[in-house]
Coordinates of C-alpha atoms in Angstrom, one line a residue:
M1 CA 33.6 -55.7 -71.7
L2 CA 34.0 -51.9 -72.0
R3 CA 33.4 -51.7 -68.3
R4 CA 36.1 -54.3 -67.6
V5 CA 38.6 -52.5 -69.9
S6 CA 37.7 -49.1 -68.2
D7 CA 38.3 -50.6 -64.8
W8 CA 41.6 -52.2 -65.9
L9 CA 42.9 -48.8 -67.1
D10 CA 41.6 -47.0 -64.1
E11 CA 43.4 -49.4 -61.8
R12 CA 46.7 -48.6 -63.5
T13 CA 46.4 -45.0 -64.4
A14 CA 43.7 -43.5 -62.1
Y15 CA 42.4 -41.7 -65.1
R16 CA 38.9 -41.3 -63.7
A17 CA 40.2 -39.3 -60.8
L18 CA 42.3 -37.2 -63.2
L19 CA 39.3 -36.6 -65.4
E20 CA 37.1 -35.7 -62.5
H21 CA 39.7 -33.3 -61.2
A22 CA 39.8 -31.6 -64.7
L23 CA 36.1 -31.4 -65.2
A24 CA 35.1 -30.5 -61.7
E25 CA 37.3 -27.4 -61.6
P26 CA 35.0 -24.7 -60.0
V27 CA 34.4 -21.6 -62.2
S28 CA 33.9 -18.6 -60.0
G29 CA 30.7 -16.8 -60.8
G30 CA 29.7 -19.5 -63.4
A31 CA 30.4 -20.3 -66.9
R32 CA 31.0 -17.3 -69.3
W33 CA 31.8 -16.8 -73.0
A34 CA 34.7 -14.6 -71.9
Y35 CA 36.5 -17.5 -70.6
V36 CA 36.7 -19.5 -73.9
F37 CA 39.8 -17.8 -75.3
G38 CA 42.3 -19.9 -73.3
S39 CA 40.7 -23.2 -74.4
V40 CA 40.5 -22.0 -78.0
L41 CA 44.2 -21.2 -77.9
A42 CA 45.0 -24.8 -76.6
F43 CA 42.9 -26.1 -79.5
L44 CA 44.8 -24.0 -82.0
L45 CA 48.1 -25.1 -80.6
G46 CA 47.1 -28.8 -81.0
L47 CA 45.9 -28.0 -84.5
Q48 CA 49.2 -26.3 -85.4
A49 CA 51.1 -29.3 -84.1
L50 CA 49.1 -31.8 -86.1
T51 CA 49.2 -29.9 -89.4
G52 CA 52.9 -29.1 -88.8
I53 CA 53.7 -32.8 -88.4
L54 CA 51.8 -33.6 -91.6
L55 CA 53.6 -30.9 -93.5
A56 CA 57.0 -32.0 -92.1
T57 CA 56.5 -35.4 -93.7
Y58 CA 56.9 -33.8 -97.1
Y59 CA 59.0 -30.8 -96.4
S60 CA 62.8 -30.5 -96.9
P61 CA 64.7 -27.7 -95.2
S62 CA 67.2 -26.8 -98.0
T63 CA 67.3 -24.0 -100.4
T64 CA 67.3 -26.4 -103.4
D65 CA 64.2 -28.4 -102.1
A66 CA 62.1 -26.2 -99.9
W67 CA 60.1 -24.4 -102.5
A68 CA 59.6 -27.4 -104.6
A69 CA 58.4 -29.4 -101.5
V70 CA 55.9 -26.7 -100.6
A71 CA 54.7 -26.5 -104.2
Y72 CA 54.3 -30.3 -104.2
I73 CA 52.3 -30.1 -101.0
E74 CA 50.0 -27.4 -102.4
D75 CA 49.4 -28.9 -105.8
Q76 CA 50.0 -32.7 -105.8
V77 CA 49.6 -34.1 -102.3
T78 CA 46.0 -35.1 -101.5
L79 CA 44.5 -32.3 -99.4
G80 CA 47.9 -30.8 -99.0
W81 CA 46.6 -27.4 -99.8
L82 CA 44.0 -27.8 -97.0
I83 CA 46.5 -28.9 -94.5
R84 CA 49.0 -26.1 -95.4
G85 CA 46.2 -23.6 -95.5
L86 CA 44.9 -24.6 -92.0
H87 CA 48.5 -24.3 -90.7
S88 CA 48.9 -20.9 -92.2
A89 CA 45.4 -19.7 -91.1
G90 CA 46.1 -21.2 -87.7
A91 CA 49.0 -18.9 -87.2
S92 CA 46.8 -15.9 -87.9
A93 CA 44.1 -17.2 -85.6
M94 CA 46.5 -17.7 -82.8
V95 CA 47.6 -14.1 -82.9
I96 CA 44.1 -12.9 -83.0
V97 CA 42.7 -15.1 -80.3
L98 CA 45.8 -14.4 -78.1
G99 CA 45.4 -10.7 -78.7
L100 CA 41.8 -10.9 -77.6
H101 CA 42.7 -13.0 -74.6
I102 CA 45.2 -10.6 -73.4
L103 CA 42.8 -7.7 -73.9
Q104 CA 40.0 -9.4 -72.1
T105 CA 42.1 -10.5 -69.2
A106 CA 43.6 -7.0 -69.0
I107 CA 40.2 -5.3 -68.8
W108 CA 39.2 -8.0 -66.1
G109 CA 42.3 -7.3 -64.1
A110 CA 43.8 -10.8 -64.5
Y111 CA 47.4 -9.5 -64.0
R112 CA 46.7 -8.4 -60.4
R113 CA 47.5 -10.4 -57.3
P114 CA 47.6 -13.3 -57.0
R115 CA 47.8 -13.9 -60.8
E116 CA 50.8 -11.9 -61.6
L117 CA 52.9 -14.9 -62.8
T118 CA 50.0 -16.2 -64.9
W119 CA 49.9 -12.9 -66.7
I120 CA 53.7 -12.7 -67.2
V121 CA 53.7 -16.2 -68.6
G122 CA 51.0 -15.3 -71.0
V123 CA 52.8 -12.2 -72.2
M124 CA 55.8 -14.4 -72.8
M125 CA 53.6 -16.8 -74.9
L126 CA 52.6 -14.0 -77.0
G127 CA 56.3 -13.4 -77.9
L128 CA 56.8 -17.0 -78.8
V129 CA 53.7 -17.1 -81.0
L130 CA 55.1 -14.1 -82.9
G131 CA 58.4 -15.8 -83.1
F132 CA 56.6 -18.8 -84.7
A133 CA 55.1 -16.5 -87.3
L134 CA 58.5 -14.8 -88.0
T135 CA 60.4 -18.1 -88.5
G136 CA 57.6 -19.8 -90.3
Y137 CA 57.1 -17.7 -93.4
L138 CA 60.8 -18.1 -94.5
L139 CA 60.3 -21.8 -94.7
P140 CA 58.7 -22.0 -98.1
W141 CA 61.7 -20.1 -99.4
D142 CA 59.6 -18.0 -101.8
Q143 CA 60.0 -14.4 -102.7
K144 CA 57.7 -13.0 -99.9
G145 CA 59.3 -15.1 -97.1
Y146 CA 62.9 -14.5 -98.4
W147 CA 62.8 -10.7 -98.7
A148 CA 60.5 -10.1 -95.6
T149 CA 62.9 -12.1 -93.4
Q150 CA 65.9 -10.3 -94.9
V151 CA 64.4 -7.1 -93.6
A152 CA 63.8 -8.6 -90.2
T153 CA 67.3 -10.0 -89.8
G154 CA 68.7 -6.7 -91.1
L155 CA 67.0 -4.9 -88.3
V156 CA 68.4 -7.4 -85.8
G157 CA 71.9 -6.7 -87.2
A158 CA 71.5 -3.0 -86.7
M159 CA 71.3 -3.5 -82.9
P160 CA 74.2 -1.9 -81.0
L161 CA 76.9 -4.2 -79.8
V162 CA 75.2 -7.6 -80.2
G163 CA 73.4 -7.0 -83.5
P164 CA 75.9 -8.3 -86.0
S165 CA 76.6 -11.4 -83.9
L166 CA 72.9 -12.2 -83.5
Q167 CA 72.3 -11.7 -87.2
A168 CA 75.2 -14.0 -88.1
L169 CA 73.8 -16.6 -85.6
L170 CA 70.5 -16.5 -87.2
Q171 CA 71.7 -16.5 -90.8
G172 CA 74.4 -19.0 -90.2
G173 CA 77.0 -16.6 -91.7
S174 CA 77.2 -13.3 -93.5
G175 CA 74.4 -14.2 -96.1
Y176 CA 71.3 -16.2 -96.6
G177 CA 71.6 -19.9 -97.5
N178 CA 71.1 -23.4 -96.4
L179 CA 72.2 -22.7 -92.8
T180 CA 69.7 -19.9 -92.6
L181 CA 66.9 -22.1 -93.6
T182 CA 67.9 -25.0 -91.4
R183 CA 68.2 -22.7 -88.4
F184 CA 64.9 -21.1 -88.9
F185 CA 63.4 -24.6 -89.4
T186 CA 65.1 -25.7 -86.1
L187 CA 63.6 -22.8 -84.3
H188 CA 60.2 -23.2 -85.7
V189 CA 59.9 -27.0 -85.3
F190 CA 61.9 -27.7 -82.2
V191 CA 63.0 -24.7 -80.0
L192 CA 59.7 -22.7 -80.2
P193 CA 57.3 -25.6 -79.8
G194 CA 59.1 -27.0 -76.9
S195 CA 59.3 -23.5 -75.2
L196 CA 55.6 -22.8 -75.9
V197 CA 54.4 -26.2 -74.6
L198 CA 56.5 -25.6 -71.4
L199 CA 55.0 -22.2 -70.9
T200 CA 51.5 -23.6 -71.7
V201 CA 51.8 -26.2 -68.9
I202 CA 53.0 -23.5 -66.5
H203 CA 50.2 -21.1 -67.5
V204 CA 47.5 -23.8 -67.1
A205 CA 48.9 -24.9 -63.7
L206 CA 48.9 -21.3 -62.4
M207 CA 45.4 -20.8 -63.8
R208 CA 44.2 -23.9 -62.0
K209 CA 45.9 -22.9 -58.7
N210 CA 44.5 -19.4 -58.7
G211 CA 41.2 -19.9 -60.8
V212 CA 39.9 -17.8 -63.6
T213 CA 39.6 -14.0 -63.0
P214 CA 36.0 -13.3 -61.8
S215 CA 33.8 -10.6 -63.1
W216 CA 34.1 -7.3 -61.3
R217 CA 30.3 -6.8 -61.4
L218 CA 29.7 -9.6 -58.8
S219 CA 30.3 -9.5 -55.2
E220 CA 32.3 -12.1 -53.4
A221 CA 29.1 -13.7 -52.1
E222 CA 27.5 -13.7 -55.6
L223 CA 30.7 -15.2 -57.1
K224 CA 30.6 -18.0 -54.6
R225 CA 26.8 -18.6 -55.0
R226 CA 27.0 -18.8 -58.8
S227 CA 30.2 -20.9 -58.9
Q228 CA 29.8 -23.9 -61.2
P229 CA 32.1 -26.9 -62.2
F230 CA 33.9 -26.6 -65.5
W231 CA 31.7 -29.4 -66.9
P232 CA 29.2 -29.2 -68.6
E233 CA 28.5 -25.4 -68.9
Q234 CA 31.9 -23.9 -69.5
L235 CA 33.2 -26.9 -71.5
T236 CA 30.1 -26.7 -73.8
R237 CA 31.0 -23.0 -74.4
D238 CA 34.6 -23.8 -75.1
L239 CA 33.7 -26.5 -77.6
V240 CA 31.3 -24.3 -79.4
A241 CA 33.9 -21.6 -79.7
M242 CA 36.4 -24.1 -81.0
G243 CA 34.0 -25.2 -83.6
V244 CA 33.2 -21.6 -84.7
V245 CA 36.9 -20.8 -85.0
L246 CA 37.6 -24.0 -87.0
G247 CA 34.6 -23.3 -89.3
L248 CA 35.9 -19.8 -90.0
M249 CA 39.3 -21.1 -90.8
M250 CA 38.0 -23.8 -93.0
A251 CA 35.9 -21.3 -94.9
Y252 CA 38.8 -19.0 -95.3
V253 CA 41.2 -21.7 -96.5
M254 CA 38.7 -23.2 -98.9
A255 CA 37.9 -19.8 -100.4
R256 CA 41.6 -19.2 -101.1
H257 CA 42.4 -22.8 -101.9
G258 CA 45.2 -23.1 -99.5
A259 CA 47.9 -20.6 -98.4
E260 CA 49.8 -18.2 -100.6
L261 CA 52.9 -19.4 -102.2
E262 CA 54.9 -17.0 -104.4
A263 CA 57.6 -17.8 -106.9
P264 CA 60.9 -19.3 -105.7
A265 CA 63.2 -16.9 -103.8
D266 CA 65.4 -15.0 -106.3
P267 CA 68.2 -13.1 -104.5
T268 CA 68.9 -11.1 -107.7
S269 CA 65.3 -9.8 -108.2
A270 CA 63.9 -6.4 -107.1
Y271 CA 61.0 -7.3 -104.8
D272 CA 59.1 -4.8 -102.7
A273 CA 58.5 -7.1 -99.6
R274 CA 55.6 -6.9 -97.1
P275 CA 55.4 -8.9 -93.9
E276 CA 52.4 -10.8 -92.7
W277 CA 49.4 -8.7 -91.5
Y278 CA 50.3 -9.0 -87.8
F279 CA 53.8 -7.3 -88.5
L280 CA 52.3 -4.6 -90.7
P281 CA 51.9 -2.2 -87.8
L282 CA 55.6 -2.3 -87.1
F283 CA 56.3 -2.0 -90.9
E284 CA 54.3 1.1 -91.1
L285 CA 55.8 2.6 -88.0
L286 CA 59.1 2.4 -89.5
K287 CA 58.0 4.7 -92.3
L288 CA 57.3 7.4 -89.7
F289 CA 60.9 7.2 -88.5
P290 CA 63.1 7.3 -91.6
G291 CA 66.9 7.3 -91.6
A292 CA 68.9 6.9 -88.4
A293 CA 65.7 6.8 -86.3
E294 CA 64.3 3.6 -88.1
V295 CA 66.3 1.1 -86.1
P296 CA 65.6 2.6 -82.6
A297 CA 61.9 2.7 -83.6
A298 CA 61.9 -0.9 -85.0
L299 CA 63.5 -2.3 -81.8
G300 CA 62.1 0.2 -79.3
A301 CA 58.5 -0.1 -80.2
P302 CA 58.2 -3.8 -79.4
L303 CA 60.3 -3.5 -76.3
L304 CA 58.1 -0.7 -75.1
V305 CA 54.9 -2.8 -75.7
F306 CA 56.1 -5.8 -73.9
A307 CA 57.6 -3.8 -71.1
T308 CA 54.3 -2.1 -70.6
L309 CA 52.4 -5.4 -70.5
L310 CA 55.0 -7.0 -68.1
A311 CA 54.9 -4.0 -65.8
L312 CA 51.1 -3.9 -65.3
P313 CA 51.1 -6.3 -62.3
F314 CA 53.6 -4.1 -60.5
L315 CA 51.9 -0.8 -61.4
D316 CA 48.3 -1.4 -60.9
K317 CA 47.8 -2.2 -57.2
K318 CA 44.5 -0.5 -56.6
P319 CA 41.9 -2.6 -54.7
E320 CA 39.2 -1.7 -57.2
R321 CA 38.3 -4.4 -59.7
S322 CA 36.3 -2.3 -62.1
P323 CA 38.2 -1.3 -65.3
L324 CA 36.6 2.2 -64.9
K325 CA 38.6 2.6 -61.7
R326 CA 41.8 1.4 -63.5
L327 CA 41.5 3.5 -66.6
P328 CA 45.3 4.5 -66.9
Y329 CA 46.3 0.8 -67.0
V330 CA 43.3 -0.5 -69.0
G331 CA 43.8 2.6 -71.3
A332 CA 47.5 1.7 -71.9
V333 CA 46.6 -1.8 -73.2
L334 CA 43.7 -0.4 -75.3
A335 CA 46.1 2.2 -76.7
I336 CA 48.6 -0.6 -77.8
F337 CA 45.7 -2.5 -79.5
V338 CA 44.1 0.6 -81.1
G339 CA 47.5 1.9 -82.3
A340 CA 48.5 -1.4 -83.8
M341 CA 45.1 -1.7 -85.7
G342 CA 45.4 1.9 -86.9
L343 CA 48.9 1.4 -88.2
G344 CA 47.9 -1.9 -89.9
V345 CA 44.9 -0.3 -91.6
R346 CA 47.0 2.6 -92.7
A347 CA 49.6 0.3 -94.3
S348 CA 46.9 -1.8 -96.1
V349 CA 45.1 1.3 -97.4
K350 CA 48.3 2.8 -98.7
D351 CA 49.2 -0.3 -100.5
A352 CA 45.7 -0.6 -102.0
R353 CA 46.1 2.8 -103.4
S354 CA 49.6 2.4 -104.7
E355 CA 49.5 1.7 -108.5
S356 CA 53.1 0.6 -108.5
Y357 CA 52.8 -1.8 -105.6
Q358 CA 49.5 -3.3 -107.1
A359 CA 51.2 -3.7 -110.4
Q360 CA 54.0 -5.6 -108.7
R361 CA 51.6 -7.8 -106.8
E362 CA 49.9 -8.6 -110.1
R363 CA 53.3 -9.5 -111.7
S364 CA 54.3 -11.6 -108.7
H365 CA 50.9 -13.4 -108.7
K366 CA 51.4 -14.3 -112.4
E367 CA 55.0 -15.5 -111.8
A368 CA 53.9 -17.5 -108.9
L369 CA 51.1 -19.3 -110.9
R370 CA 53.6 -19.9 -113.8
A371 CA 56.2 -21.3 -111.4
R372 CA 53.7 -23.7 -109.8
E373 CA 52.5 -24.9 -113.2
L374 CA 56.0 -25.6 -114.2
A375 CA 56.8 -27.4 -110.9
K376 CA 54.1 -29.9 -111.8
L377 CA 56.4 -31.0 -114.7
G378 CA 59.3 -31.4 -112.4
V379 CA 61.9 -29.2 -110.7
P380 CA 65.6 -29.4 -111.6
P381 CA 67.8 -30.8 -108.9
V382 CA 69.4 -27.3 -108.4
G383 CA 65.9 -26.1 -107.3
G384 CA 64.7 -22.6 -106.7
V385 CA 64.3 -20.4 -109.8
T386 CA 65.6 -23.1 -112.1
V387 CA 62.0 -24.3 -112.2
F388 CA 61.6 -21.6 -114.8
E389 CA 64.4 -22.9 -117.1
N390 CA 61.9 -24.7 -119.3
D391 CA 59.8 -21.5 -119.7
P392 CA 60.9 -19.4 -122.7
D393 CA 59.6 -16.3 -121.1
F394 CA 62.0 -16.7 -118.1
V395 CA 64.9 -17.3 -120.4
A396 CA 64.0 -14.0 -122.2
R397 CA 63.7 -12.1 -118.9
K398 CA 67.1 -13.3 -117.9
L399 CA 68.4 -12.1 -121.2
F400 CA 66.7 -8.8 -120.7
A401 CA 68.1 -8.3 -117.3
A402 CA 71.7 -9.1 -118.6
Q403 CA 71.5 -7.2 -121.8
C404 CA 68.8 -4.5 -121.6
A405 CA 68.0 -3.5 -118.0
G406 CA 71.0 -1.2 -117.8
C407 CA 69.1 1.2 -120.0
H408 CA 65.4 0.1 -120.1
Q409 CA 62.8 -0.4 -117.4
L410 CA 60.5 -3.4 -117.7
G411 CA 58.3 -4.8 -114.9
G412 CA 59.6 -2.3 -112.3
A413 CA 63.2 -3.3 -112.8
G414 CA 66.0 -1.7 -114.8
E415 CA 67.3 1.8 -115.4
L416 CA 65.6 4.6 -117.2
Q417 CA 68.3 5.8 -119.6
A418 CA 66.2 4.9 -122.7
P419 CA 62.5 4.3 -123.2
A420 CA 60.5 2.4 -120.6
L421 CA 59.0 -0.7 -122.1
D422 CA 56.0 -1.5 -120.0
G423 CA 53.0 -1.3 -122.3
W424 CA 55.4 0.2 -124.8
A425 CA 53.2 -0.1 -128.0
G426 CA 49.8 0.4 -126.4
R427 CA 47.4 3.3 -126.8
E428 CA 48.1 5.0 -123.6
Y429 CA 51.9 4.8 -124.2
I430 CA 51.6 6.2 -127.8
A431 CA 49.4 9.0 -126.5
G432 CA 52.0 9.9 -124.0
L433 CA 54.8 9.8 -126.5
L434 CA 52.8 12.1 -129.0
R435 CA 52.2 14.7 -126.2
N436 CA 55.9 14.8 -125.2
A437 CA 58.3 12.4 -126.8
E438 CA 61.2 14.0 -124.8
D439 CA 59.8 12.9 -121.5
D440 CA 62.1 10.6 -119.6
R441 CA 59.7 7.8 -120.0
F442 CA 60.4 7.9 -123.8
F443 CA 63.4 9.5 -125.4
G444 CA 64.3 12.2 -122.9
K445 CA 67.7 10.8 -121.9
T446 CA 68.7 9.8 -125.5
P447 CA 70.0 11.8 -128.4
I448 CA 66.6 11.4 -130.1
R449 CA 65.3 15.0 -130.2
G450 CA 63.2 17.4 -132.2
M451 CA 59.7 15.7 -132.3
K452 CA 57.2 18.4 -131.6
P453 CA 54.3 17.7 -129.1
V454 CA 51.1 16.8 -131.1
T455 CA 48.2 19.1 -130.3
G456 CA 44.5 18.9 -131.2
T457 CA 41.2 17.9 -129.8
P458 CA 40.9 14.7 -127.8
E459 CA 39.1 13.0 -130.6
E460 CA 41.8 14.0 -133.1
L461 CA 44.5 12.6 -130.7
R462 CA 42.6 9.4 -130.3
S463 CA 42.4 9.0 -134.1
L464 CA 46.1 9.6 -134.6
V465 CA 46.9 7.2 -131.7
E466 CA 44.7 4.6 -133.3
Y467 CA 46.5 4.8 -136.7
V468 CA 49.9 4.6 -135.1
Y469 CA 48.7 1.7 -133.0
S470 CA 47.4 -0.1 -136.1
L471 CA 50.8 0.4 -137.8
G472 CA 52.4 -1.6 -135.0
G473 CA 50.4 -4.7 -136.1
A474 CA 47.7 -4.6 -133.4
G475 CA 44.6 -6.8 -133.8
D476 CA 42.0 -4.8 -132.0
V477 CA 42.0 -1.6 -134.0
D478 CA 38.9 0.6 -134.3
A479 CA 38.7 1.0 -138.1
K480 CA 36.8 4.3 -138.0
L481 CA 39.3 5.9 -135.7
R482 CA 42.2 4.5 -137.7
D483 CA 40.9 5.9 -141.0
A484 CA 40.5 9.3 -139.4
G485 CA 44.1 9.0 -138.2
V486 CA 45.4 8.3 -141.7
K487 CA 44.3 11.8 -142.8
L488 CA 45.6 13.4 -139.7
F489 CA 48.9 11.7 -140.2
E490 CA 49.2 13.5 -143.5
D491 CA 47.7 16.7 -142.3
R492 CA 50.0 17.0 -139.4
D493 CA 53.1 16.4 -141.6
C494 CA 54.0 13.2 -139.7
S495 CA 54.8 11.7 -143.1
Q496 CA 57.6 14.2 -143.5
C497 CA 59.7 12.3 -140.9
H498 CA 58.1 8.8 -140.9
E499 CA 57.6 6.3 -143.7
V500 CA 55.0 3.6 -143.1
D501 CA 55.9 1.0 -145.7
G502 CA 58.4 -0.9 -143.4
T503 CA 61.3 -0.8 -145.9
S504 CA 62.2 2.9 -146.6
A505 CA 65.0 4.6 -144.9
W506 CA 65.2 7.3 -142.2
L507 CA 63.5 10.6 -143.1
G508 CA 64.2 12.1 -139.7
G509 CA 62.4 9.4 -137.7
P510 CA 62.1 5.6 -137.8
N511 CA 59.9 3.8 -140.4
L512 CA 56.6 3.0 -138.6
G513 CA 55.5 0.1 -140.8
G514 CA 54.9 -3.0 -138.7
W515 CA 56.9 -1.3 -135.9
G516 CA 55.4 -3.5 -133.1
S517 CA 55.5 -6.9 -134.9
E518 CA 57.7 -9.7 -133.7
E519 CA 59.5 -9.9 -137.0
R520 CA 60.3 -6.1 -136.9
L521 CA 61.5 -6.4 -133.3
R522 CA 64.0 -9.2 -134.3
E523 CA 65.3 -7.0 -137.1
F524 CA 65.6 -4.0 -134.8
L525 CA 67.4 -5.9 -132.1
K526 CA 69.9 -7.2 -134.6
D527 CA 70.8 -3.6 -135.8
P528 CA 68.9 -0.6 -134.3
G529 CA 71.1 1.6 -136.4
D530 CA 69.7 0.3 -139.6
P531 CA 68.5 3.3 -141.8
R532 CA 64.9 2.1 -141.2
F533 CA 65.3 2.6 -137.5
F534 CA 67.4 5.2 -135.6
H535 CA 70.2 5.4 -138.3
K536 CA 73.0 7.8 -137.2
K537 CA 71.3 8.9 -134.0
N538 CA 71.4 5.3 -132.6
K539 CA 73.3 4.7 -129.4
M540 CA 71.9 1.2 -128.8
P541 CA 74.3 -1.7 -129.3
R542 CA 73.8 -4.2 -132.2
F543 CA 72.7 -7.5 -130.7
G544 CA 73.1 -9.4 -134.0
D545 CA 76.8 -9.7 -133.2
K546 CA 76.2 -10.6 -129.5
L547 CA 73.2 -13.0 -129.3
S548 CA 72.2 -16.0 -131.2
E549 CA 69.1 -16.1 -133.5
S550 CA 67.1 -18.0 -130.8
E551 CA 68.1 -15.5 -128.1
I552 CA 67.1 -12.6 -130.3
A553 CA 63.8 -14.3 -131.0
S554 CA 63.2 -14.9 -127.4
L555 CA 63.7 -11.3 -126.6
A556 CA 61.4 -10.3 -129.4
R557 CA 58.7 -12.5 -128.1
L558 CA 59.0 -11.1 -124.7
L559 CA 58.8 -7.5 -125.9
R560 CA 55.8 -8.4 -128.1
G561 CA 54.1 -9.8 -125.1
E562 CA 54.7 -6.8 -123.0
R563 CA 53.2 -4.3 -125.4
G564 CA 49.9 -2.7 -124.5
G565 CA 46.7 -3.8 -126.4
H566 CA 46.5 -7.0 -128.4

């Protein structure tokens, strides 16, 4: 029966002849592992199409629904995290494999006659793959995608003459919104895939016409003698390579449990954006050309790279096939790859060593986890950051941004006109304040003056810090150090300015009794000019007249949670 069905199909489609034509393609010089990259790319393109279609069944390209849809895919759709993870990892895999393919074919001289068009189409495909990556990471409408794409479209807008018009075309207007997202979605799902499939068909047709680029190590006679059909040797190698790539992608995705999804895009936030790894070299290059030179570098570097690759078929016309005889041209391609890798590594190392950036990454990670947990309970119809509205901490941070950030810094945001509040009641913070209370981090920009730096041995300073730390209501106090600090507090005449009972009035400094407790924070926020606090030196507004009891309590809980220690 199978034979009859096969014959019936062949009579109507001639599929056997087509299959034989595909599998019997001669491979000059025989099968090689160097030839697997093209087939792996075709496999990855198919995988991207499949996973992209599955993601599109749940995705909604609107600013109100996009983030919630992606969070739903990641956390609630069966294996949604795996599908999205494979799609994200597939984008990186395509860039890597395409880069290796271009490098290998450049070394072998695949851009030379009669394969010039095959090479040019391949370089154009590289541009489309990077276009996929650029348009793809805006679609989740999360913090990273939103801010990184803002940078990219800003550079486009800085182009002379046509820049502003191109930026407006991409954004759908003067700012980011629904039209921006739908246009990037259209590019990512319709325009770029259609263009890439067309170029892939042309590329494969040209490759079939001219054959693979043979090894320079073999003579024409040896190439002909060792020639083999595509099946079974080369196809087996291709299938093994596809399996290895898929296995590595699966391991990577399972280790990370899907792809990264940050908190919903918040246009009002201060976010230090970084692009995906394959755009990091350009990001790092821009730092080497600050000011007016940034835009020419941002636009000129990619143009120079693509111009160099496209010019190779017309520059290298030497008859020698060996890469050693074509060093200027092969060297140019190698220089591009080595330079890009060097810039990417440099950017990664600098970020890894940056305490401020790593602190922001930690905050962003916590914010993303919280947003996804809240999304499981439902996202309000307005979407986006409203997912946080049921989170008291979010309400408090909005209050802080509106009422406090004009003077205080917290979480990397705000102005430093009054004490910074990150880790504000922790041991490290207290130690810094005792050493120099008039530093800008503490009271340096306020009228609070006159506290002398505390001196002494490291052990004495630790003891005094521990006592002050305990007065704030901390629960992890070292009793021995605290008791030693009590004596030092008296010996250093700290009690001449500071009471510790929580009720007595100003002696020249605030009362330190329970100074870090939530109850004390509520009282302080209501009236920081109270005699127990900063009294006549106070310049901070009374919030008891501006905010409700619940809002003050919310701010107090936020500040209590931000204190150092426990």
